[in-house]
Amino acid sequence: FDFADDPRMKGAFVVVATQGKRDRDALRCALSSNAAYVAMIGSRRKAEKLKADLLAEGMAVDNLDALHYPAGLDIGAVTPDEIALSVLAEIVQDRHKADAGSKNVTARKTSFSTG
Amino acid sequence: FDFADDPRMKGAFVVVATQGKRDRDALRCALSSNAAYVAMIGSRRKAEKLKADLLAEGMAVDNLDALHYPAGLDIGAVTPDEIALSVLAEIVQDRHKADAGSKNVTARKTSFSTG
């Protein structure tokens, strides 16, 4: 996989659900891109092992820290459909936070220019 | 509306989305039933006004306290689809808590009978 320079990745929301098949390749690719959100479906333990592997490979800590794991809001999701729902809810939350952040910046700029 | 004795209400998840049309009737009915979850789509202010009205009518505080409002998890939902998603996520969370609760009860009972 190599999407690092793919323009479609800009601001994309990426959910890595490789289920043990080329997990590390997929995660490296997603975290190296300029996606807005990267989450890993799988256990906390599995994600931490993969993060450690990528750190050992030389990936920057900032990139690794951006990973959402386990994927999704903690709503006690168990079945695949509940997990999918928890991930979508996390994406909405995350997108909203990002929007709120940019609004704050705008507000600050406005008050600066009029102050 | 009168679903108080309707067997379909037992353990049901009810979302009141009346948008100003017979809000109070719908809410009274839902909260008087044995639904597992009742949420009100609308502003916090609107829901509080309706709760106060129903309290004045004589509805029990326990019934009123069961209302989820504003409906859904606080994920910053704005659009109707985001609100729907936040409500579904809250229902999964609530159902999971209820399940965990019954498991705890079972665990306690077991340890009592063997203790």
Short mmCIF file of C-alpha atoms in Angstrom, two decimals, chain A residues 43-104:
data_model
loop_
_atom_site.label_atom_id
_atom_site.label_comp_id
_atom_site.label_asym_id
_atom_site.label_seq_id
_atom_site.Cartn_x
_atom_site.Cartn_y
_atom_site.Cartn_z
CA SER A 43 -7.88 -5.35 20.42
CA ARG A 44 -6.00 -2.69 22.37
CA ARG A 45 -3.17 -5.17 22.78
CA LYS A 46 -2.90 -5.78 19.05
CA ALA A 47 -2.86 -2.05 18.27
CA GLU A 48 -0.18 -1.42 20.87
CA LYS A 49 2.01 -4.18 19.44
CA LEU A 50 1.65 -2.67 15.96
CA LYS A 51 2.44 0.82 17.25
CA ALA A 52 5.58 -0.51 18.93
CA ASP A 53 6.60 -2.23 15.69
CA LEU A 54 6.13 0.96 13.67
CA LEU A 55 8.02 2.99 16.27
CA ALA A 56 10.92 0.51 16.01
CA GLU A 57 10.77 0.94 12.22
CA GLY A 58 11.30 4.66 12.73
CA MET A 59 7.81 6.13 12.44
CA ALA A 60 7.42 9.50 14.18
CA VAL A 61 5.68 9.45 17.57
CA ASP A 62 3.26 12.21 16.46
CA ASN A 63 2.01 10.03 13.62
CA LEU A 64 1.60 7.06 15.95
CA ASP A 65 -0.19 9.11 18.61
CA ALA A 66 -2.86 10.07 16.08
CA LEU A 67 -4.14 6.48 15.97
CA HIS A 68 -7.57 5.88 17.48
CA TYR A 69 -7.62 2.49 19.16
CA PRO A 70 -9.54 0.50 19.88
CA ALA A 71 -11.61 2.06 17.09
CA GLY A 72 -14.85 3.77 18.04
CA LEU A 73 -16.51 5.33 21.07
CA ASP A 74 -16.65 3.20 24.19
CA ILE A 75 -20.33 2.28 24.08
CA GLY A 76 -19.85 -1.41 24.87
CA ALA A 77 -20.06 -2.41 21.21
CA VAL A 78 -19.69 -6.17 20.73
CA THR A 79 -21.25 -7.19 17.41
CA PRO A 80 -19.79 -5.99 14.08
CA ASP A 81 -22.74 -3.65 13.50
CA GLU A 82 -22.38 -2.12 16.96
CA ILE A 83 -18.65 -1.64 16.36
CA ALA A 84 -19.36 0.02 13.01
CA LEU A 85 -21.83 2.33 14.75
CA SER A 86 -19.31 3.21 17.47
CA VAL A 87 -16.73 4.08 14.80
CA LEU A 88 -19.16 6.31 12.90
CA ALA A 89 -20.10 8.04 16.15
CA GLU A 90 -16.41 8.64 16.90
CA ILE A 91 -15.89 10.09 13.42
CA VAL A 92 -18.81 12.50 13.90
CA GLN A 93 -17.39 13.53 17.27
CA ASP A 94 -13.92 13.97 15.86
CA ARG A 95 -15.11 15.95 12.85
CA HIS A 96 -17.17 18.16 15.13
CA LYS A 97 -14.17 18.83 17.38
CA ALA A 98 -12.09 19.73 14.32
CA ASP A 99 -14.82 22.11 13.12
CA ALA A 100 -15.11 23.69 16.58
CA GLY A 101 -11.34 24.14 16.55
CA SER A 102 -11.34 26.00 13.24
CA LYS A 103 -14.30 28.16 14.36
CA ASN A 104 -12.36 29.15 17.46
#
